[in-house]
PDB file of C-alpha atoms in Angstrom:
ATOM      1  CA  MET A   1       2.485 -87.189   8.169  1.00 43.00           C
ATOM      2  CA  SER A   2       1.420 -89.386  11.662  1.00 41.00           C
ATOM      3  CA  ILE A   3       0.710 -93.007  10.966  1.00 42.00           C
ATOM      4  CA  THR A   4      -3.219 -92.150  12.146  1.00 40.00           C
ATOM      5  CA  GLN A   5      -3.302 -89.468   9.148  1.00 40.00           C
ATOM      6  CA  ARG A   6      -1.354 -91.795   6.474  1.00 41.00           C
ATOM      7  CA  ARG A   7      -3.877 -94.596   7.077  1.00 43.00           C
ATOM      8  CA  LEU A   8      -6.580 -92.260   6.936  1.00 37.00           C
ATOM      9  CA  SER A   9      -5.727 -90.782   3.460  1.00 40.00           C
ATOM     10  CA  LEU A  10      -4.871 -94.515   2.313  1.00 40.00           C
ATOM     11  CA  ALA A  11      -8.583 -95.398   3.360  1.00 41.00           C
ATOM     12  CA  ALA A  12      -9.872 -92.029   1.834  1.00 40.00           C
ATOM     13  CA  GLY A  13      -8.169 -92.679  -1.593  1.00 43.00           C
ATOM     14  CA  LEU A  14      -9.222 -96.108  -1.386  1.00 43.00           C
ATOM     15  CA  MET A  15     -12.950 -95.370  -1.169  1.00 42.00           C
ATOM     16  CA  ALA A  16     -12.673 -92.553  -3.738  1.00 41.00           C
ATOM     17  CA  GLY A  17     -11.946 -95.359  -6.071  1.00 41.00           C
ATOM     18  CA  LEU A  18     -15.052 -97.180  -4.947  1.00 42.00           C
ATOM     19  CA  LEU A  19     -17.032 -94.229  -5.475  1.00 38.00           C
ATOM     20  CA  ALA A  20     -15.613 -93.373  -8.845  1.00 37.00           C
ATOM     21  CA  LEU A  21     -16.326 -96.861 -10.140  1.00 35.00           C
ATOM     22  CA  SER A  22     -19.730 -96.561  -8.726  1.00 36.00           C
ATOM     23  CA  ALA A  23     -20.503 -93.226  -9.890  1.00 35.00           C
ATOM     24  CA  CYS A  24     -19.126 -92.551 -13.348  1.00 32.00           C
ATOM     25  CA  ALA A  25     -21.110 -93.417 -16.025  1.00 31.00           C
ATOM     26  CA  ALA A  26     -20.541 -95.523 -18.885  1.00 34.00           C
ATOM     27  CA  GLY A  27     -21.711 -94.893 -22.527  1.00 33.00           C
ATOM     28  CA  PRO A  28     -22.747 -97.590 -24.962  1.00 32.00           C
ATOM     29  CA  GLY A  29     -19.905 -98.958 -26.456  1.00 33.00           C
ATOM     30  CA  SER A  30     -17.130 -97.589 -23.699  1.00 32.00           C
ATOM     31  CA  SER A  31     -15.837 -98.816 -20.822  1.00 34.00           C
ATOM     32  CA  PRO A  32     -16.511 -98.130 -17.321  1.00 37.00           C
ATOM     33  CA  PRO A  33     -14.008 -96.702 -15.072  1.00 35.00           C
ATOM     34  CA  THR A  34     -11.457 -98.764 -13.585  1.00 36.00           C
ATOM     35  CA  SER A  35      -9.260 -96.314 -11.169  1.00 37.00           C
ATOM     36  CA  THR A  36      -8.639 -92.997  -9.731  1.00 30.00           C
ATOM     37  CA  ALA A  37      -6.275 -91.108  -7.956  1.00 30.00           C
ATOM     38  CA  SER A  38      -6.457 -90.694  -3.943  1.00 33.00           C
ATOM     39  CA  PRO A  39      -5.532 -87.930  -1.966  1.00 29.00           C
ATOM     40  CA  SER A  40      -2.211 -89.591  -1.142  1.00 36.00           C
ATOM     41  CA  GLY A  41      -1.230 -89.737  -5.030  1.00 33.00           C
ATOM     42  CA  GLU A  42      -1.771 -93.190  -5.312  1.00 51.00           C
ATOM     43  CA  THR A  43      -4.292 -95.356  -7.375  1.00 46.00           C
ATOM     44  CA  THR A  44      -6.553 -97.833  -6.715  1.00 59.00           C
ATOM     45  CA  GLU A  45      -8.289 -99.839  -9.344  1.00 73.00           C
ATOM     46  CA  VAL A  46     -11.179-101.967  -9.085  1.00 78.00           C
ATOM     47  CA  ALA A  47     -11.922-104.081 -12.101  1.00 91.00           C
ATOM     48  CA  PRO A  48     -15.850-104.875 -12.825  1.00 94.00           C
ATOM     49  CA  PRO A  49     -16.311-108.586 -13.049  1.00 95.00           C
ATOM     50  CA  ASP A  50     -15.638-110.506 -16.240  1.00 94.00           C
ATOM     51  CA  GLY A  51     -18.581-112.865 -16.246  1.00 95.00           C
ATOM     52  CA  ARG A  52     -21.970-113.250 -14.377  1.00 97.00           C
ATOM     53  CA  VAL A  53     -22.409-112.414 -10.793  1.00 97.00           C
ATOM     54  CA  ILE A  54     -24.971-113.045  -8.408  1.00 97.00           C
ATOM     55  CA  GLY A  55     -26.856-110.479  -6.004  1.00 97.00           C
ATOM     56  CA  VAL A  56     -28.943-111.087  -2.999  1.00 96.00           C
ATOM     57  CA  GLY A  57     -31.316-108.589  -1.940  1.00 96.00           C
ATOM     58  CA  THR A  58     -34.584-106.541  -1.880  1.00 97.00           C
ATOM     59  CA  VAL A  59     -35.541-105.109  -5.361  1.00 98.00           C
ATOM     60  CA  ILE A  60     -37.246-101.784  -5.477  1.00 98.00           C
ATOM     61  CA  ASP A  61     -39.139-100.442  -8.278  1.00 98.00           C
ATOM     62  CA  SER A  62     -40.325 -96.917  -7.665  1.00 96.00           C
ATOM     63  CA  ALA A  63     -42.046 -95.851 -10.622  1.00 95.00           C
ATOM     64  CA  GLY A  64     -39.737 -97.722 -13.326  1.00 95.00           C
ATOM     65  CA  ASP A  65     -36.544 -96.816 -11.474  1.00 97.00           C
ATOM     66  CA  VAL A  66     -35.390-100.199 -10.306  1.00 98.00           C
ATOM     67  CA  ARG A  67     -32.663-100.997  -8.073  1.00 97.00           C
ATOM     68  CA  LEU A  68     -31.204-104.160  -6.285  1.00 97.00           C
ATOM     69  CA  CYS A  69     -31.076-103.116  -2.580  1.00 96.00           C
ATOM     70  CA  LEU A  70     -27.771-104.539  -0.736  1.00 94.00           C
ATOM     71  CA  GLY A  71     -27.207-102.671   1.724  1.00 86.00           C
ATOM     72  CA  ALA A  72     -29.386-101.086   4.647  1.00 85.00           C
ATOM     73  CA  ILE A  73     -33.169-100.037   3.208  1.00 90.00           C
ATOM     74  CA  MET A  74     -35.182 -97.065   4.697  1.00 91.00           C
ATOM     75  CA  GLU A  75     -37.674 -97.943   7.236  1.00 86.00           C
ATOM     76  CA  SER A  76     -40.547 -96.231   5.477  1.00 92.00           C
ATOM     77  CA  TYR A  77     -43.519 -97.455   3.749  1.00 94.00           C
ATOM     78  CA  PRO A  78     -42.882 -98.480   0.854  1.00 95.00           C
ATOM     79  CA  PRO A  79     -39.279 -98.951   1.687  1.00 95.00           C
ATOM     80  CA  GLN A  80     -36.350 -96.866  -0.240  1.00 94.00           C
ATOM     81  CA  CYS A  81     -32.650 -97.608  -0.931  1.00 92.00           C
ATOM     82  CA  HIS A  82     -29.775 -96.104  -2.836  1.00 87.00           C
ATOM     83  CA  GLY A  83     -28.998 -99.459  -4.408  1.00 93.00           C
ATOM     84  CA  ILE A  84     -27.747-100.274  -7.622  1.00 95.00           C
ATOM     85  CA  PRO A  85     -29.823 -99.556 -10.787  1.00 97.00           C
ATOM     86  CA  ILE A  86     -30.980-102.934 -12.569  1.00 98.00           C
ATOM     87  CA  ASP A  87     -31.776-103.064 -16.405  1.00 98.00           C
ATOM     88  CA  GLY A  88     -33.599-105.693 -17.974  1.00 97.00           C
ATOM     89  CA  TRP A  89     -36.062-106.005 -14.753  1.00 98.00           C
ATOM     90  CA  THR A  90     -39.560-107.613 -14.950  1.00 97.00           C
ATOM     91  CA  TRP A  91     -42.312-108.386 -12.563  1.00 97.00           C
ATOM     92  CA  ASP A  92     -44.076-110.511 -15.148  1.00 95.00           C
ATOM     93  CA  GLY A  93     -45.016-113.787 -14.005  1.00 93.00           C
ATOM     94  CA  LEU A  94     -42.812-113.011 -10.752  1.00 96.00           C
ATOM     95  CA  ASP A  95     -44.279-114.175  -7.174  1.00 96.00           C
ATOM     96  CA  GLY A  96     -43.331-112.684  -4.051  1.00 96.00           C
ATOM     97  CA  ASN A  97     -43.756-109.073  -4.104  1.00 97.00           C
ATOM     98  CA  GLU A  98     -45.859-106.231  -3.008  1.00 96.00           C
ATOM     99  CA  SER A  99     -46.999-103.099  -4.080  1.00 97.00           C
ATOM    100  CA  SER A 100     -47.725 -99.663  -2.520  1.00 97.00           C
ATOM    101  CA  GLY A 101     -48.958 -96.702  -4.658  1.00 96.00           C
ATOM    102  CA  GLU A 102     -45.980 -96.243  -7.907  1.00 96.00           C
ATOM    103  CA  THR A 103     -43.552 -98.678  -5.948  1.00 97.00           C
ATOM    104  CA  THR A 104     -43.319-102.452  -6.315  1.00 98.00           C
ATOM    105  CA  TRP A 105     -40.549-104.827  -4.332  1.00 98.00           C
ATOM    106  CA  GLY A 106     -39.705-107.820  -3.065  1.00 97.00           C
ATOM    107  CA  ALA A 107     -36.684-110.122  -1.929  1.00 97.00           C
ATOM    108  CA  TYR A 108     -34.666-112.035  -4.707  1.00 97.00           C
ATOM    109  CA  ALA A 109     -31.593-113.561  -5.591  1.00 97.00           C
ATOM    110  CA  VAL A 110     -30.919-112.049  -9.418  1.00 98.00           C
ATOM    111  CA  TYR A 111     -28.457-113.134 -11.759  1.00 97.00           C
ATOM    112  CA  GLY A 112     -26.319-110.510 -14.257  1.00 98.00           C
ATOM    113  CA  THR A 113     -23.659-108.743 -14.981  1.00 98.00           C
ATOM    114  CA  TYR A 114     -22.211-105.327 -13.528  1.00 97.00           C
ATOM    115  CA  ASP A 115     -20.009-103.030 -15.096  1.00 95.00           C
ATOM    116  CA  GLY A 116     -19.136-101.004 -12.089  1.00 92.00           C
ATOM    117  CA  GLU A 117     -22.279 -98.749 -12.045  1.00 93.00           C
ATOM    118  CA  ARG A 118     -25.617-100.804 -13.364  1.00 96.00           C
ATOM    119  CA  PHE A 119     -26.624-104.378 -13.066  1.00 98.00           C
ATOM    120  CA  ALA A 120     -27.859-106.066 -16.113  1.00 98.00           C
ATOM    121  CA  VAL A 121     -30.362-109.100 -15.354  1.00 98.00           C
ATOM    122  CA  THR A 122     -29.515-112.232 -17.467  1.00 97.00           C
ATOM    123  CA  ASP A 123     -31.575-114.671 -15.581  1.00 97.00           C
ATOM    124  CA  PRO A 124     -35.002-115.254 -14.216  1.00 96.00           C
ATOM    125  CA  PRO A 125     -35.072-113.799 -10.584  1.00 97.00           C
ATOM    126  CA  ILE A 126     -35.199-116.695  -7.557  1.00 97.00           C
ATOM    127  CA  MET A 127     -37.620-116.032  -4.599  1.00 97.00           C
ATOM    128  CA  LEU A 128     -35.492-115.792  -1.601  1.00 94.00           C
ATOM    129  CA  ALA A 129     -37.738-117.751   0.325  1.00 91.00           C
ATOM    130  CA  LEU A 130     -36.775-120.951  -2.740  1.00 94.00           C
ATOM    131  CA  PHE A 131     -33.268-119.709  -2.838  1.00 93.00           C
ATOM    132  CA  ASP A 132     -30.765-122.142  -1.395  1.00 89.00           C
ATOM    133  CA  PRO A 133     -27.185-120.325  -1.155  1.00 84.00           C
ATOM    134  CA  VAL A 134     -24.166-121.844  -1.262  1.00 83.00           C
ATOM    135  CA  ALA A 135     -22.100-120.268   2.001  1.00 83.00           C
ATOM    136  CA  PRO A 136     -19.231-118.329   0.735  1.00 84.00           C
ATOM    137  CA  GLU A 137     -15.426-119.261   1.572  1.00 88.00           C
ATOM    138  CA  ASP A 138     -14.695-117.624   4.695  1.00 91.00           C
ATOM    139  CA  PRO A 139     -11.255-115.179   4.320  1.00 92.00           C
ATOM    140  CA  THR A 140     -10.408-115.716   7.879  1.00 93.00           C
ATOM    141  CA  GLY A 141     -10.188-119.627   7.852  1.00 92.00           C
ATOM    142  CA  GLY A 142     -12.641-119.391  11.032  1.00 93.00           C
ATOM    143  CA  VAL A 143     -10.177-118.103  13.061  1.00 96.00           C
ATOM    144  CA  ASP A 144     -10.525-114.720  15.015  1.00 97.00           C
ATOM    145  CA  GLY A 145      -8.613-111.916  14.677  1.00 97.00           C
ATOM    146  CA  LYS A 146      -5.720-110.460  17.359  1.00 96.00           C
ATOM    147  CA  THR A 147      -6.200-106.726  16.766  1.00 97.00           C
ATOM    148  CA  PRO A 148      -7.226-105.263  19.871  1.00 97.00           C
ATOM    149  CA  ASN A 149     -10.688-104.095  19.741  1.00 97.00           C
ATOM    150  CA  GLU A 150      -9.949-100.420  21.059  1.00 97.00           C
ATOM    151  CA  GLU A 151      -7.810-100.589  17.464  1.00 98.00           C
ATOM    152  CA  LEU A 152     -10.625-102.043  15.745  1.00 98.00           C
ATOM    153  CA  THR A 153     -13.187 -99.819  16.573  1.00 97.00           C
ATOM    154  CA  ARG A 154     -10.925 -96.913  15.965  1.00 97.00           C
ATOM    155  CA  ILE A 155     -10.306 -98.459  12.284  1.00 96.00           C
ATOM    156  CA  GLN A 156     -13.865 -98.727  11.862  1.00 95.00           C
ATOM    157  CA  GLU A 157     -14.550 -95.343  12.621  1.00 94.00           C
ATOM    158  CA  GLU A 158     -11.908 -93.930  10.053  1.00 93.00           C
ATOM    159  CA  ILE A 159     -13.402 -95.976   7.535  1.00 91.00           C
ATOM    160  CA  ALA A 160     -16.980 -95.059   8.107  1.00 89.00           C
ATOM    161  CA  HIS A 161     -15.607 -91.621   7.857  1.00 85.00           C
ATOM    162  CA  THR A 162     -14.370 -92.058   4.561  1.00 78.00           C
ATOM    163  CA  SER A 163     -16.467 -94.374   2.820  1.00 63.00           C
ATOM    164  CA  GLY A 164     -19.110 -92.451   1.010  1.00 60.00           C
ATOM    165  CA  GLU A 165     -22.676 -94.011   0.410  1.00 58.00           C
ATOM    166  CA  ARG A 166     -21.471 -96.972  -1.725  1.00 64.00           C
ATOM    167  CA  LEU A 167     -20.044 -98.317   1.523  1.00 83.00           C
ATOM    168  CA  LEU A 168     -22.598-101.197   2.283  1.00 91.00           C
ATOM    169  CA  THR A 169     -21.586-102.045   5.901  1.00 92.00           C
ATOM    170  CA  VAL A 170     -18.961-101.621   8.282  1.00 94.00           C
ATOM    171  CA  GLY A 171     -18.112-103.512  11.604  1.00 95.00           C
ATOM    172  CA  VAL A 172     -16.218-105.058  14.124  1.00 97.00           C
ATOM    173  CA  ARG A 173     -16.946-108.785  14.360  1.00 95.00           C
ATOM    174  CA  GLU A 174     -14.920-111.798  15.433  1.00 96.00           C
ATOM    175  CA  GLY A 175     -11.502-109.608  15.938  1.00 97.00           C
ATOM    176  CA  TYR A 176     -11.986-107.971  12.345  1.00 98.00           C
ATOM    177  CA  VAL A 177     -13.127-104.947  10.550  1.00 97.00           C
ATOM    178  CA  ARG A 178     -15.533-106.215   8.286  1.00 96.00           C
ATOM    179  CA  VAL A 179     -16.305-104.068   5.037  1.00 95.00           C
ATOM    180  CA  MET A 180     -18.913-104.903   2.667  1.00 94.00           C
ATOM    181  CA  VAL A 181     -19.022-103.246  -0.723  1.00 93.00           C
ATOM    182  CA  PRO A 182     -20.936-103.898  -3.793  1.00 94.00           C
ATOM    183  CA  TRP A 183     -17.991-105.721  -5.768  1.00 95.00           C
ATOM    184  CA  ASP A 184     -14.095-105.735  -5.070  1.00 94.00           C
ATOM    185  CA  ASP A 185     -11.776-107.780  -7.398  1.00 93.00           C
ATOM    186  CA  GLY A 186      -9.307-107.817  -4.953  1.00 93.00           C
ATOM    187  CA  SER A 187      -8.073-104.338  -5.132  1.00 91.00           C
ATOM    188  CA  LEU A 188      -9.990-103.007  -1.947  1.00 90.00           C
ATOM    189  CA  GLN A 189      -8.569-105.457   0.040  1.00 93.00           C
ATOM    190  CA  THR A 190      -5.169-105.039  -0.975  1.00 93.00           C
ATOM    191  CA  SER A 191      -5.547-101.020  -0.326  1.00 91.00           C
ATOM    192  CA  MET A 192      -6.730-101.638   3.021  1.00 93.00           C
ATOM    193  CA  ASP A 193      -3.834-104.434   3.920  1.00 95.00           C
ATOM    194  CA  ALA A 194      -1.612-101.710   3.242  1.00 94.00           C
ATOM    195  CA  ALA A 195      -3.214 -99.278   5.263  1.00 93.00           C
ATOM    196  CA  TYR A 196      -3.948-101.406   8.336  1.00 95.00           C
ATOM    197  CA  GLY A 197      -1.822-104.611   7.981  1.00 96.00           C
ATOM    198  CA  GLU A 198      -2.906-108.128   6.848  1.00 96.00           C
ATOM    199  CA  GLY A 199      -5.618-109.862   9.106  1.00 96.00           C
ATOM    200  CA  VAL A 200      -7.225-106.406  10.120  1.00 97.00           C
ATOM    201  CA  VAL A 201      -9.774-105.483   7.507  1.00 97.00           C
ATOM    202  CA  ILE A 202     -11.665-107.942   5.898  1.00 97.00           C
ATOM    203  CA  VAL A 203     -13.284-106.400   2.327  1.00 95.00           C
ATOM    204  CA  ASP A 204     -16.781-108.642   1.615  1.00 95.00           C
ATOM    205  CA  SER A 205     -18.264-108.352  -2.064  1.00 95.00           C
ATOM    206  CA  ALA A 206     -21.929-108.347  -1.873  1.00 96.00           C
ATOM    207  CA  LEU A 207     -21.866-109.347  -5.484  1.00 97.00           C
ATOM    208  CA  ARG A 208     -20.170-112.812  -6.372  1.00 95.00           C
ATOM    209  CA  GLU A 209     -18.931-114.247  -9.301  1.00 94.00           C
ATOM    210  CA  VAL A 210     -20.902-117.195 -10.679  1.00 92.00           C
ATOM    211  CA  ASP A 211     -18.862-117.536 -14.040  1.00 82.00           C
TER     212      ASP A 211
END
């Protein structure tokens, strides 16, 4: 197996793990899946966060199907996205939203718990216009990466090809391939390091732990 094929296989296994965690349902009283076998025979485990997390994005309620949009939003009116399903959402007393037909939406910082599939609201949402976020720690330490841009572009294309819809964004920035996913407990970063070497791909979680 060539180096490129090996990397592509590892990346496919990595994203398969993310897809399994995000797409497999966990019934009442059961635990969500935390691992899956990759095509290469390896296993990537992604454990859901233990406590509360915060997600910042657009909440779209389409006829009662409420989702937190952490990635791209379709350019339509009303807007649409795949997003993470939200439980416990209410618009009562909440400003900063608009509606069209059966769809209501607005931009908020939302606190809750995440089981790998669904987001459960635990605190009143905060309008983004009133939200003062704390900047997350930069895993690069502000130092640009050293990987040639041509190689980064190739890696970006490999990851995008194997990602599935649960990959929020992937792009080349400041000498790294930056990958945004809904949640990573560090396992996805470890898998990327194994596939491409340390300091090449940076995995960012859209959801951030708060306690």
